[in-house]
């Protein structure tokens, strides 16, 4: 009888050890996933027509992979970026960088947005230091720098690497 009880304790200890190991693995995987998606890469949904035909060509939404490691100082002209919307702090935008600090932007003062109508001089604007100029690929359907002005580099969350699915 004594040996049966010892054997029962061994089984319980073995099962408790396995539960702890599984719990540690789940917690470790969760923390690893959180770290990766908050610091290295994440995905984002691109909805709307502002970036057509690059995104949403055949569907309403595209899912993209975003690089969070590349510092904003490495953003180049023609990169597609994910950034906090400068007018809606809880929203994000996906746009193409068309000019960087010190570069001139040619704008149509008559057909441009509120910002370009107000600040353009002879159809040109200069992007200030610490900012970039972003526009959607489908200019007629895009709310971008032509409306809200140059985008502060600090609002850029990451650089779009590629489309996962569309």
Phi, psi and omega in degrees: 000321180299318181293326178296320180293317178298317179298320178297320178295322179298317179297315179297314178299319179298314180294319178298320178296318179296319178298318179296316180298317178295317178300314179298320180295317179295315179297316179298316179295320179296313179295320178297316179297316179300313181299313181297313184283345178257345184234337187247294177220155175212173175248156178217150177262129176256113180244156179095181187252004186295335181250015175289138010267001180299316177234157176061034179290317183246005181210178181280328184226148172236148174250130183239156176262130185243128177278118181261353185277318183303121181293155183297338178290345180264000179295134183244163175299139182083354173293147173259129188237156170254126182219158172293136177294124183293343180256336179234094190299336181265006180248161176240155175234151173240118184218167177263134176283119181255342177204151179246176182308134178088346180273154177269146176242126175271129183230155174267105185298332181279322184256356182287182180276187183301318182295313183294323178295327184277320191248351181289141176237117183053041175075015181226150174225151173251133179281123181287163177299137180087008182227166170220163179254125181239144177218153173280156179291331178258084190301328182288343181244014188250136171258107190215204183301336177296336178263312187256359177089187180300144181268125176298135180301332180294344179273350181285126179268324181184178182250131179289127180270310179192169178275128175281312172202157182227000000 
